[in-house]
Tab-separated table of C-alpha atoms in Angstrom:
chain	number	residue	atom	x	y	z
A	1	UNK	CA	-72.504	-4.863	-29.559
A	2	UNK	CA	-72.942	-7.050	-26.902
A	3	UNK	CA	-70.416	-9.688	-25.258
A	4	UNK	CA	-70.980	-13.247	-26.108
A	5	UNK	CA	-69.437	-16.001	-24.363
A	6	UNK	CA	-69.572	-19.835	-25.230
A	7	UNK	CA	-67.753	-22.874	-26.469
A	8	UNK	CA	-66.180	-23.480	-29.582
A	9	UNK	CA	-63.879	-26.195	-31.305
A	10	UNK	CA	-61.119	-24.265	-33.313
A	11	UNK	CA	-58.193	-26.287	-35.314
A	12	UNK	CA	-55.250	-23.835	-35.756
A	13	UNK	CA	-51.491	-24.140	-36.989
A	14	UNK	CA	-48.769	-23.049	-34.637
A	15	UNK	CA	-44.938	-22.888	-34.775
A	16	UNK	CA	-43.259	-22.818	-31.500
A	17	UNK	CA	-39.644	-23.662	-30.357
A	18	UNK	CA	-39.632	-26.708	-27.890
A	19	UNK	CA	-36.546	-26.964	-25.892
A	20	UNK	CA	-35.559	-30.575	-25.237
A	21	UNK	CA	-33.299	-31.801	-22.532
A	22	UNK	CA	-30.541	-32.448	-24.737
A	23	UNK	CA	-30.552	-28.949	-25.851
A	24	UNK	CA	-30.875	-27.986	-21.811
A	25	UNK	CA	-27.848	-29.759	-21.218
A	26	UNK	CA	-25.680	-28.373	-23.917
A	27	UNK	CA	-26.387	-25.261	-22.816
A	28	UNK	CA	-26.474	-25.275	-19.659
A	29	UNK	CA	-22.700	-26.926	-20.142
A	30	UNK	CA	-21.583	-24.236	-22.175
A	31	UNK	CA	-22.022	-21.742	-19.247
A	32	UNK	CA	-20.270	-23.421	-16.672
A	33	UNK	CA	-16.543	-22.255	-15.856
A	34	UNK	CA	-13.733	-25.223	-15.807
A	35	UNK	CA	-14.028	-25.713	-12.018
A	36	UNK	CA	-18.243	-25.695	-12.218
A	37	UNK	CA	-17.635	-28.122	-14.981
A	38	UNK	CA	-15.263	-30.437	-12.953
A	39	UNK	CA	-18.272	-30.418	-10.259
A	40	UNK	CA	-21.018	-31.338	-12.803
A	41	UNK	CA	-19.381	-33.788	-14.026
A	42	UNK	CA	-17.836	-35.485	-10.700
A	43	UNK	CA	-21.710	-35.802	-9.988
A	44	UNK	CA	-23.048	-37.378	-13.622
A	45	UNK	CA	-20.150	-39.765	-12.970
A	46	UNK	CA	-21.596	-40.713	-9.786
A	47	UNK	CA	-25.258	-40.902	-10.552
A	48	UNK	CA	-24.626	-42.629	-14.282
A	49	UNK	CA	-23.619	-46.343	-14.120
A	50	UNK	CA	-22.033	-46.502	-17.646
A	51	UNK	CA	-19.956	-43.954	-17.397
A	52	UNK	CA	-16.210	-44.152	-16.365
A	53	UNK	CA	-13.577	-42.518	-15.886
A	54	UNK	CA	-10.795	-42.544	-19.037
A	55	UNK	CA	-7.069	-44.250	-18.198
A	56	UNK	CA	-5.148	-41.152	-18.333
A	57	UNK	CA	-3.268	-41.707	-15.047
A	58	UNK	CA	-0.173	-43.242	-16.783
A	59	UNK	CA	-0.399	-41.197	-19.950
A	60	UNK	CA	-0.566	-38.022	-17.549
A	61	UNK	CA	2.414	-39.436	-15.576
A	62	UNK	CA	4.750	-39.916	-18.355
A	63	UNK	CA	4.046	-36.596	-19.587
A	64	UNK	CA	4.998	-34.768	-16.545
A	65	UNK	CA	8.198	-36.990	-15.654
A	66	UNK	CA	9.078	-35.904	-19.806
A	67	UNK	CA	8.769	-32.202	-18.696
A	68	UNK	CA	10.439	-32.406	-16.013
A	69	UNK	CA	13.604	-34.845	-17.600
A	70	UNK	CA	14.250	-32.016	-20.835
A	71	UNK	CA	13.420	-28.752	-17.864
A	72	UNK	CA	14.643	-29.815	-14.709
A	73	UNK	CA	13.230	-27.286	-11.860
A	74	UNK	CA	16.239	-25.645	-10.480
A	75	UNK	CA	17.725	-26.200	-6.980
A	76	UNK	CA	15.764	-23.879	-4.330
A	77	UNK	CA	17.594	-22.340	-2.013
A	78	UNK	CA	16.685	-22.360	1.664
A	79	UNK	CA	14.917	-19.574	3.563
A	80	UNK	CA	16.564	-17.227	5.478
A	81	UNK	CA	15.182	-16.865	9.250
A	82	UNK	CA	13.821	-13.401	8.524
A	83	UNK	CA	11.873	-14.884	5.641
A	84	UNK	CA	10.691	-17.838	7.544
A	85	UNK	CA	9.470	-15.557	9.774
A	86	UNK	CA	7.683	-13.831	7.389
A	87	UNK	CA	6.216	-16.711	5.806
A	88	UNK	CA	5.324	-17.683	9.756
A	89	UNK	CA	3.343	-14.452	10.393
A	90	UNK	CA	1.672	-14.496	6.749
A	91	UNK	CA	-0.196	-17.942	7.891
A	92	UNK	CA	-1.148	-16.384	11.194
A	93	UNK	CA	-2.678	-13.382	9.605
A	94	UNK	CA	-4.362	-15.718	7.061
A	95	UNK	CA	-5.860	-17.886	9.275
A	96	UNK	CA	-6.671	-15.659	12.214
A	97	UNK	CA	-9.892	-13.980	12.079
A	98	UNK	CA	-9.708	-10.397	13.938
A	99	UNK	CA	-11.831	-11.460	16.990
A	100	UNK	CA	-9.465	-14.482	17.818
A	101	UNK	CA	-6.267	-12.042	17.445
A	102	UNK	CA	-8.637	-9.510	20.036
A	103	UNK	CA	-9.086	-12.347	22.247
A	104	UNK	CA	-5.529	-13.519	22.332
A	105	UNK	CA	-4.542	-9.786	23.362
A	106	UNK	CA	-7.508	-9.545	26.195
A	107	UNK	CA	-6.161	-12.890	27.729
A	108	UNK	CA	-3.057	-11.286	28.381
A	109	UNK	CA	-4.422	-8.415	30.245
A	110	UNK	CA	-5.336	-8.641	34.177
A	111	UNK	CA	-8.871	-7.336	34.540
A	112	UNK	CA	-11.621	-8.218	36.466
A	113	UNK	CA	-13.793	-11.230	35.070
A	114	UNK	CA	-16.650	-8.821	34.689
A	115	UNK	CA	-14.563	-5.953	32.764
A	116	UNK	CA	-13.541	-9.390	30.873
A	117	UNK	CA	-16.657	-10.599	30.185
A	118	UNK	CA	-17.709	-7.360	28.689
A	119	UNK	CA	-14.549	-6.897	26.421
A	120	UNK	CA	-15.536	-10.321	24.980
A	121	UNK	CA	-18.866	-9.626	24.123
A	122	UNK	CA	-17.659	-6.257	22.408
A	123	UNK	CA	-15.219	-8.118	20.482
A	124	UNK	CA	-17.645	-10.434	19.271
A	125	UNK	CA	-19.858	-7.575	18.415
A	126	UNK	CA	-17.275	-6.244	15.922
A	127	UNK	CA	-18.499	-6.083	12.200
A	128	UNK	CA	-15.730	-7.043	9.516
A	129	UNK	CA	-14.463	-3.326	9.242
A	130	UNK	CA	-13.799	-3.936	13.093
A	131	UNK	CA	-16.391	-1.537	14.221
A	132	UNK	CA	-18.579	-1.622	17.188
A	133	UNK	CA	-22.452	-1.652	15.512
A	134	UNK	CA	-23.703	-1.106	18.938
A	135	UNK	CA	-25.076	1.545	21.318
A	136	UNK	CA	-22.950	1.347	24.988
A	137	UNK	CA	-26.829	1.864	26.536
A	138	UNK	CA	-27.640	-2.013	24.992
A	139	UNK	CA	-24.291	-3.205	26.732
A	140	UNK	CA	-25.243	-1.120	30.280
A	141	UNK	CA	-28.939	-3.232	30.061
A	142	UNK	CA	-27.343	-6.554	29.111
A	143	UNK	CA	-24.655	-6.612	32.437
A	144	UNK	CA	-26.526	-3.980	34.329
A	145	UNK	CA	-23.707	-1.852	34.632
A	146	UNK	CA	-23.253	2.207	34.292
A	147	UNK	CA	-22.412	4.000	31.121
A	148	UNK	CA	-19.086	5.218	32.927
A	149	UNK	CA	-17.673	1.285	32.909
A	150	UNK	CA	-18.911	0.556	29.402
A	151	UNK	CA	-16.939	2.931	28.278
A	152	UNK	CA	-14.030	2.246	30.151
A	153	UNK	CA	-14.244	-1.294	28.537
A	154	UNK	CA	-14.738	0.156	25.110
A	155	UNK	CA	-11.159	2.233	25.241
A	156	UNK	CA	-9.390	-1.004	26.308
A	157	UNK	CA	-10.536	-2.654	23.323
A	158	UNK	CA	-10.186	0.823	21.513
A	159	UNK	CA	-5.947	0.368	22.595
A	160	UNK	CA	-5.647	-3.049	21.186
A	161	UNK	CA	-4.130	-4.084	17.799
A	162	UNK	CA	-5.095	-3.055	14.713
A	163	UNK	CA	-5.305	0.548	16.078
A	164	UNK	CA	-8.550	1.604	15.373
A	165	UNK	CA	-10.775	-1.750	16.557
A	166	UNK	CA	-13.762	-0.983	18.736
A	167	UNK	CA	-14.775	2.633	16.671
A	168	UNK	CA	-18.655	3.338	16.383
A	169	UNK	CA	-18.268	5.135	12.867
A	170	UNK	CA	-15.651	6.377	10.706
A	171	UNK	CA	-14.213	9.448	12.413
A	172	UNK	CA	-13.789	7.981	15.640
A	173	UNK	CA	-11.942	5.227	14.041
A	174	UNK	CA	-9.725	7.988	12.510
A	175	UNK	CA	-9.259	9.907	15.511
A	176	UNK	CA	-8.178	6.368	17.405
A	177	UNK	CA	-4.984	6.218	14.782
A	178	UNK	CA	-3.983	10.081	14.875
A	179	UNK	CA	-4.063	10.206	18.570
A	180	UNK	CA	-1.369	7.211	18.711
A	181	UNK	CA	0.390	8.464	16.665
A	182	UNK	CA	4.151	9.973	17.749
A	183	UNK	CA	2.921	13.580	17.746
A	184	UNK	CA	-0.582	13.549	17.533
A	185	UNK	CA	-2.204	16.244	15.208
A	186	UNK	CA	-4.486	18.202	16.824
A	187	UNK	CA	-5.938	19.748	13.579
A	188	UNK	CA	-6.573	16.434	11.360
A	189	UNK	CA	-8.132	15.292	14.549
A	190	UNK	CA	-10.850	18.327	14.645
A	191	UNK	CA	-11.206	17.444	11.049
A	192	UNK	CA	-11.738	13.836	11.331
A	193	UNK	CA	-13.860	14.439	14.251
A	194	UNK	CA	-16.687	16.916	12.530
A	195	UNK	CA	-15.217	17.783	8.759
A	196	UNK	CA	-14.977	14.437	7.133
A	197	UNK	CA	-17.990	15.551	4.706
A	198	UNK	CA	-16.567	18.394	3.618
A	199	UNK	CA	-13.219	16.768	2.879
A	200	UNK	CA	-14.792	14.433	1.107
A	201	UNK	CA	-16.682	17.394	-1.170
A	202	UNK	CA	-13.030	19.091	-1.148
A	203	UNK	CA	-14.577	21.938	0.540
A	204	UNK	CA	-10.934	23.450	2.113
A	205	UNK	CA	-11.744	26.870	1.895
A	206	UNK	CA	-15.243	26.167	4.393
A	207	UNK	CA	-12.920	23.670	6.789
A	208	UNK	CA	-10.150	26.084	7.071
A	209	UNK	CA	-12.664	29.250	7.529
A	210	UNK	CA	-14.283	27.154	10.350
A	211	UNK	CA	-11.279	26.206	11.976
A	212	UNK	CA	-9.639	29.260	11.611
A	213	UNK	CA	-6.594	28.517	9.290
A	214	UNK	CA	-5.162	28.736	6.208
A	215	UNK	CA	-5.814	26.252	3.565
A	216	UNK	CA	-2.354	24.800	2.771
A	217	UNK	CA	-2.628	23.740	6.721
A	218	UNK	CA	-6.277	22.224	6.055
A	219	UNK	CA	-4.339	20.278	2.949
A	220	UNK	CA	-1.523	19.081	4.824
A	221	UNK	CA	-3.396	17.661	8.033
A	222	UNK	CA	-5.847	15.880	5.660
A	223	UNK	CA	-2.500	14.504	3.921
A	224	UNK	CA	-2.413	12.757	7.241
A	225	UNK	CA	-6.089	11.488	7.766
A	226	UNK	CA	-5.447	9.681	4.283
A	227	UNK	CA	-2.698	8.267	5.674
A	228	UNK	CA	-4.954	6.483	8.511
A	229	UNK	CA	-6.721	3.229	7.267
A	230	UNK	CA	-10.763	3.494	7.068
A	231	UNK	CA	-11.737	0.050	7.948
A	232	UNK	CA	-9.041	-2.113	10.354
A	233	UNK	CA	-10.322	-5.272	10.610
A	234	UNK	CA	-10.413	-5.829	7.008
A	235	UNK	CA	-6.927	-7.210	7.121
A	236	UNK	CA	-8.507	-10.175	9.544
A	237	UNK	CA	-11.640	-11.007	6.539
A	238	UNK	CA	-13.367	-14.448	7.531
A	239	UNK	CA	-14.629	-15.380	3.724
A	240	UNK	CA	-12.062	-17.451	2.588
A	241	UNK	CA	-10.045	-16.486	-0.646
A	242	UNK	CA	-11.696	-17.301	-4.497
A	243	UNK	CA	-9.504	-18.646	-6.701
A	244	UNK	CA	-10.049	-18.044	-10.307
A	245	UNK	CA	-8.805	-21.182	-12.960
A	246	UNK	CA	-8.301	-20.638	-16.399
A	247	UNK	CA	-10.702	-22.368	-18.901
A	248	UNK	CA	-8.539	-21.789	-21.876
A	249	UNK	CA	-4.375	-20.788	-22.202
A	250	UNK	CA	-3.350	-18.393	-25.584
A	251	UNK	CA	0.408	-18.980	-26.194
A	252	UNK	CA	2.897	-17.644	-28.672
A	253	UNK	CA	4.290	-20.607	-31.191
A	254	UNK	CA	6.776	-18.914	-34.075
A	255	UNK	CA	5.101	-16.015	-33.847
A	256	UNK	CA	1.379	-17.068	-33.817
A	257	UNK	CA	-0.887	-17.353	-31.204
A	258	UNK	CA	-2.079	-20.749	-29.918
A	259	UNK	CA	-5.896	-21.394	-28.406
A	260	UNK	CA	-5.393	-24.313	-26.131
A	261	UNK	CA	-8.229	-25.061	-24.047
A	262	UNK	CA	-7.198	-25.823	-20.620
A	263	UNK	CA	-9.707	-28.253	-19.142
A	264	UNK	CA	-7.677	-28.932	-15.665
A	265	UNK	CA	-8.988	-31.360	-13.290
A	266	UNK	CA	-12.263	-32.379	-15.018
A	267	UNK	CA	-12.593	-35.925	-15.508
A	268	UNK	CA	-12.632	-37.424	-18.808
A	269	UNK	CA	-15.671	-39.800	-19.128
A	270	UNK	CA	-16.538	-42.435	-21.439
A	271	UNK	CA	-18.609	-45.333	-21.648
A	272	UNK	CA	-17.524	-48.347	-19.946
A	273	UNK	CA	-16.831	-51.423	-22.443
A	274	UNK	CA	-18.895	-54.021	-20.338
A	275	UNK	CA	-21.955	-52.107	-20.576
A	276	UNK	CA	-21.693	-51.107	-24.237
A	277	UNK	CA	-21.009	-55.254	-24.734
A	278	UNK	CA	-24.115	-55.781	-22.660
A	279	UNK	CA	-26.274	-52.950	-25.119
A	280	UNK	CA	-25.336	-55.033	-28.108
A	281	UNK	CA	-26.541	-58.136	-26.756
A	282	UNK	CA	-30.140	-56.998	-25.680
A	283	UNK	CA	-31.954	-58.917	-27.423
A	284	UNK	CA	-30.908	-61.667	-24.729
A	285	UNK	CA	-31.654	-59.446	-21.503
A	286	UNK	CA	-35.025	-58.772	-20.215
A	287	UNK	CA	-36.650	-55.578	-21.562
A	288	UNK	CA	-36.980	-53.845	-19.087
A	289	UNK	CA	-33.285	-54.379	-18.009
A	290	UNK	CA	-32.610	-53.624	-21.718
A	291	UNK	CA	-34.574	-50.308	-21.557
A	292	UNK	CA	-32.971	-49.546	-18.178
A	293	UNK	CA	-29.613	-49.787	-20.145
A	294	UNK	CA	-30.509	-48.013	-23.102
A	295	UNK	CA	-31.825	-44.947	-20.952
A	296	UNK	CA	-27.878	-44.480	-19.360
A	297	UNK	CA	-26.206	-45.129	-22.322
A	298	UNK	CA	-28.472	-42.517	-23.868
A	299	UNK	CA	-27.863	-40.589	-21.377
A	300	UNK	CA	-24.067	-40.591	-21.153
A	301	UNK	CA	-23.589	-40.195	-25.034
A	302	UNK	CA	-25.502	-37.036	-24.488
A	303	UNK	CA	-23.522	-35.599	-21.562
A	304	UNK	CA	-20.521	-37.043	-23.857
A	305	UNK	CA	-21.265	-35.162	-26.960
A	306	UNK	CA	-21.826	-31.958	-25.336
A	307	UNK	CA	-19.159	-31.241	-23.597
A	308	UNK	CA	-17.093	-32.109	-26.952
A	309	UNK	CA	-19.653	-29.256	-28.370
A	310	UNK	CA	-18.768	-26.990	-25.961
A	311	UNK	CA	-15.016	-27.731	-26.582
A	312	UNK	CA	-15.457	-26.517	-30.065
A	313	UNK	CA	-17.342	-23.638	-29.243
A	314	UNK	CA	-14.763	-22.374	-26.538
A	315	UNK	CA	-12.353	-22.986	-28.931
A	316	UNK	CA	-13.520	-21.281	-31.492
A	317	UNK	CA	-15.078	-18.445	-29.734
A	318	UNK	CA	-11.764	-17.909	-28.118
A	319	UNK	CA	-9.764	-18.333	-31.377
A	320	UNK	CA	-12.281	-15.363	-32.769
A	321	UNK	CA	-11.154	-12.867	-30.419
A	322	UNK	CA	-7.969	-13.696	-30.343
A	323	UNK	CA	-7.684	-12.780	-33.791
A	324	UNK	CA	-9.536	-9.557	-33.040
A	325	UNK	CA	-7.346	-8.805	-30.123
A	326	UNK	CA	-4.233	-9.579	-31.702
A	327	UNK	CA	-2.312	-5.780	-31.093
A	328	UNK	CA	-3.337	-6.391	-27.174
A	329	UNK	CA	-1.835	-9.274	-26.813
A	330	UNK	CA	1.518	-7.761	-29.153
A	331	UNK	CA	1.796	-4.717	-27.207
A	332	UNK	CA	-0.460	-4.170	-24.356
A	333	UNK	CA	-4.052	-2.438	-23.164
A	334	UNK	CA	-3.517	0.554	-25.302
A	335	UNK	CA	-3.956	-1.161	-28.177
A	336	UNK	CA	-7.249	-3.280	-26.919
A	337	UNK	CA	-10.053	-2.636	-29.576
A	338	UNK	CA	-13.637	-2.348	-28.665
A	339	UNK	CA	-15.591	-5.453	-29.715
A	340	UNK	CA	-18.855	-6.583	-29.694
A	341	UNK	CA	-20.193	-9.983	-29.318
A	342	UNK	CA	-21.912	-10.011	-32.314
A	343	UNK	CA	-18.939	-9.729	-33.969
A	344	UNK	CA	-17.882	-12.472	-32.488
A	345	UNK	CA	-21.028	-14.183	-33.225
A	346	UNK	CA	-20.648	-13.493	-37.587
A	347	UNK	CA	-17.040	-14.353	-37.397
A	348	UNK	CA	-18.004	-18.171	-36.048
A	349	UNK	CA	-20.920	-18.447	-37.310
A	350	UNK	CA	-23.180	-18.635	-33.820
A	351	UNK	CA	-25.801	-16.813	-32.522
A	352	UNK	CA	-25.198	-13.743	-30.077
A	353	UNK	CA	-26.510	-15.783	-27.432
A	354	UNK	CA	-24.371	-18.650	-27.742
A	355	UNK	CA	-21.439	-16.261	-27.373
A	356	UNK	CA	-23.191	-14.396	-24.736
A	357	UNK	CA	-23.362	-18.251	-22.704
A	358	UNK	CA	-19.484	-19.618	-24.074
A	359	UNK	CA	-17.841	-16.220	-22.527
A	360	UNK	CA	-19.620	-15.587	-19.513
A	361	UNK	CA	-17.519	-17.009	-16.122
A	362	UNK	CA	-14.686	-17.621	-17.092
A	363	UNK	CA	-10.930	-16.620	-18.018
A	364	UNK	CA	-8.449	-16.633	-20.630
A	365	UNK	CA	-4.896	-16.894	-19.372
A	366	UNK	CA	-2.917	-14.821	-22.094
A	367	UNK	CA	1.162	-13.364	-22.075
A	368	UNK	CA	-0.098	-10.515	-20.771
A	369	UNK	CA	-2.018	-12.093	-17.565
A	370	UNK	CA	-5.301	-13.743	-16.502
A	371	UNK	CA	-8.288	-11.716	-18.043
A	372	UNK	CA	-12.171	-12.942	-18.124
A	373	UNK	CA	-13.448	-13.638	-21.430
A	374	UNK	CA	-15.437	-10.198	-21.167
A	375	UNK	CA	-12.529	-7.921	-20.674
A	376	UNK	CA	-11.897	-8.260	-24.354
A	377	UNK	CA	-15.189	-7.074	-25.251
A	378	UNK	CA	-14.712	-3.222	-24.496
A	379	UNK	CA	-17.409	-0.337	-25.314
A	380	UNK	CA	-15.036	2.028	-27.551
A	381	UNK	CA	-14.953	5.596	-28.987
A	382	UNK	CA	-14.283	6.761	-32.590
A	383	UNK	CA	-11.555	8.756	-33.308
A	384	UNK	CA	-11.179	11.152	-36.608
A	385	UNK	CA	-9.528	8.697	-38.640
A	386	UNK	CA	-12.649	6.498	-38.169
A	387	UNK	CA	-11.133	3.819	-35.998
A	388	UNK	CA	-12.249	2.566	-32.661
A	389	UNK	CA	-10.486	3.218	-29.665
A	390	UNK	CA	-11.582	1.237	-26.523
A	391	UNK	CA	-12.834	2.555	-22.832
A	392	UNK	CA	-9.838	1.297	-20.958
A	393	UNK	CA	-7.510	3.346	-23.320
A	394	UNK	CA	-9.503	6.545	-22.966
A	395	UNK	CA	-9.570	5.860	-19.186
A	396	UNK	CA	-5.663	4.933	-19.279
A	397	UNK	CA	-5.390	8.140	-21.682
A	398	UNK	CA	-7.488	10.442	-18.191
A	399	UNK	CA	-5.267	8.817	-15.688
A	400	UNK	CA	-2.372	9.581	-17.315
A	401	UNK	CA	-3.044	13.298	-17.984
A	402	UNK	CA	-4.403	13.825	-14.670
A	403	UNK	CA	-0.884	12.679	-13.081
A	404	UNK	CA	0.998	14.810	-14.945
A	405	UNK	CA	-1.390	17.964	-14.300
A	406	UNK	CA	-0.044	21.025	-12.304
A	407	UNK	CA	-1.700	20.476	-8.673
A	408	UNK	CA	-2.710	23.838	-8.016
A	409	UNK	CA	-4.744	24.646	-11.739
A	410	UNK	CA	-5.566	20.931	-11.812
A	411	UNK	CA	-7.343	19.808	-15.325
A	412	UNK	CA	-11.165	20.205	-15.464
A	413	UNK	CA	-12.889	18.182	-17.151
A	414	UNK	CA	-14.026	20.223	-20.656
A	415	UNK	CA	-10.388	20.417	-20.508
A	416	UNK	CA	-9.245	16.974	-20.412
A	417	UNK	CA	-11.971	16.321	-23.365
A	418	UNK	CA	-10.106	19.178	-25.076
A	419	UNK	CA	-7.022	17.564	-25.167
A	420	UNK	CA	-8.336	14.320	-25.957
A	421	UNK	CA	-9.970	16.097	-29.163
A	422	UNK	CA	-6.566	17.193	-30.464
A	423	UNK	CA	-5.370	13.144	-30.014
A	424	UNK	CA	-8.262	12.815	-32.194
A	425	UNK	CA	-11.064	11.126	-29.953
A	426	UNK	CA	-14.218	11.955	-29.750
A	427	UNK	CA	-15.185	12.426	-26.611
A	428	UNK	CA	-17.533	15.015	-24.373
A	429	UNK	CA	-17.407	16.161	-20.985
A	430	UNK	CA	-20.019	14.103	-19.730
A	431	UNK	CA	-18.074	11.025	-20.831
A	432	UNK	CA	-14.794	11.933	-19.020
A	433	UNK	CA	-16.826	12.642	-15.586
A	434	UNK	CA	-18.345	9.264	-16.138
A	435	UNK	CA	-14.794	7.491	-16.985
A	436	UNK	CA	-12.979	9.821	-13.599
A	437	UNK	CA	-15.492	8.388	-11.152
A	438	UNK	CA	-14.953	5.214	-12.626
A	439	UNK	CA	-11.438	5.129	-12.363
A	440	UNK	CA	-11.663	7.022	-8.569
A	441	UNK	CA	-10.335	10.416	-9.623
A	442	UNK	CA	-12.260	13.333	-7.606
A	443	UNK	CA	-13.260	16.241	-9.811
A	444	UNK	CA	-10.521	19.219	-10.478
A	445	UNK	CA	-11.872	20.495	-6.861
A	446	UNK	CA	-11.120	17.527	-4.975
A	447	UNK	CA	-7.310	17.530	-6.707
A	448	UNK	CA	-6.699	20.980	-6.200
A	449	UNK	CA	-3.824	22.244	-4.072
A	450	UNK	CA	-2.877	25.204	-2.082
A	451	UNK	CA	0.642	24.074	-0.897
């Protein structure tokens, strides 16, 4: 049959969801956390000439001076010098980044301004672990020196504080911190210097054939690589710290659990009463001055009514899993069920999505600490008496077994699920590997001892 090609006029039906801004905006509302709110709407207020900002200054005012009238803050006590000097070297080590500490150190040393020169630039080649990610033959081109002064450069940065600055990989920065210490140990520094693999793998038995000793030895020097801190300059991190705010508070009242939704700093906009005067009397302004007004007023009765929407929604998604989550919040993470958000979604009435958008970034400051709204939405297990049990238990469950296992037969991990089993959970091999690694447990290898 052959292939024909032309024009034709064809009338056709067709259903098809149209998203209009409105809906945009309530959506795109619903997914911001309490301080991305507080940002969004700093900006509408800005850009929208109708909107203000509500009187709450005095309201806000009288509330606090109430609190603080019926719970007076008690009398603080000075600081003693030691803590003062505490609180004097936590600000430095806050605010100092690890080159500025280097250069501070360099400046009090007497070298020659070319030996200088060439410490700075190796400071400021330092990556945020505090290692050198450079070969010494780019620093010999760049100053046109030999290798033998390079290196003496690189060993006087390699003797400043944090011990261990100025490494090219990982076992030189070990071998830096075991050879100041006290009594250095010759074995963990062999090890750190060409083993660190098979430590990692647990391989004692190949380390201590190789080095000619017995494995308890092996065991014991590693004891003291683990002691020695992998990455030095991550005490002096430049990015500055991320605080996380609340977006809504769950407090016990006689005996029940409150949802208050904690809205912080965000402004609290309305429409100012001039301009909704004006939009009653358009039929006296100029159209297009009426239509300008309309369009803002519009506008801000939109951005108005959704974030009331997503109020409710927080509120109720949060109220949801609350109720869910009650035996958590009574007696801790052992009792955390796993949940779905679908759940979530028949119990209010929403679709999955909409919870999906309501919990994602952000928190839910509970009795029992600061969690994000998806911590309460745990992938579970079934036990024999056909309840749910959630990950973090089982993991909790692993931990806990694995710290009171005897060292030297450590638990595998068939056995672990084996005593799981008799608990009554359901749970294969495969699983438990998956949860260990998780949690940073190395396999019954890795935790056995010889000492």
């Amino acid at each position: 049959m052959a292939l024909q090609m032309g024009f034709s006029l064809v009338q056709e039906q067709r259903m098809k969801l149209v998203m209009t801004p409105e809906l945009r905006q309530v959506i795109q509302l619903l997914q911001y956390s309490a301080a991305d709110l507080q940002t969004y709407l700093e900006e509408q207020f800005a850009e929208n000439p109708v909107l203000e900002l509500e009187d709450v200054a005095f309201a806000e005012l009288e509330k606090w001076l109430k609190r603080l009238t019926e719970h007076p803050e008690p009398r603080r006590k000075g600081y003693s010098r030691e803590e003062r000097a505490d609180a004097r070297d936590y600000a430095r080590a806050q605010t100092g980044t690890l080159a500025d500490e280097l250069i501070m150190q360099l400046r009090e040393m007497r070298l020659p301004r070319q030996e200088r020169s060439i410490c700075e630039y190796m400071i400021y080649s330092l990556d945020e672990r505090g290692y050198l990610d450079l070969e010494l033959v780019e620093i010999c081109k760049r100053f046109q020196i030999n290798e033998k002064l390079a290196e003496k450069c690189l060993s006087i940065i390699q003797g400043m504080d944090p011990i261990g600055v100025g490494a090219r990989n990982l076992g030189e920065c070990l071998e830096i911190q075991l050879r100041h210490r006290d009594t250095p140990n010759e074995l963990a520094i062999r090890i750190a210097r060409s083993h660190l693999e098979d430590v990692a793998d647990g391989k004692w038995r190949k380390i201590a054939q190789a080095l000619g000793v017995d494995v308890p030895t092996v065991q014991a020097a590693v004891d003291e690589i683990k002691s020695c801190h992998p990455r030095p300059g991550a005490a002096y991190a430049s990015e500055p710290p991320r605080y996380v705010a609340p977006d809504v508070v769950v407090e016990k009242v006689d005996g029940e659990y409150v949802v208050l939704l904690e809205e912080g700093e965000a402004p609290r906009l309305t429409i100012n009463a001039a301009y909704q005067w004006l939009i009653k009397q358009r039929e006296r302004l100029d159209e297009d001055v009426a239509q300008y007004l309309k369009n803002w007023v519009q506008s801000a009765m939109w951005l108005i009514k959704g974030i009331e929407q997503r109020r409710d929604t927080i509120i109720r998604v949060a109220e949801a899993i609350v109720s869910k989550q009650k035996a958590f919040l009574d007696h801790g993470v052992d009792y955390l069920r796993p949940l779905t958000l679908k759940q979530i979604a028949e119990d209010v009435g929403l679709h999955e999505s909409t919870v999906s958008r309501a919990t994602q970034h952000k928190y839910i400051q509970t009795p029992r600490g600061l969690y994000p709204f998806r911590f309460f939405f745990p992938s579970g297990l079934s036990t024999h008496s056909g309840e749910g049990m959630s990950q973090k238990t089982v993991q909790k469950k692993i931990k806990i077994l694995v710290e009171g296992e005897d060292k030297k037969q450590p638990l595998s991990d068939q056995k672990i699920a084996d005593l799981l089993k008799m608990e009554g959970i359901r749970i294969s091999r495969r699983t438990i590997a998956k949860y260990r690694e998780e949690l940073g447990i190395a396999s019954s290898t890795g935790r056995k001892r010889f000492l």
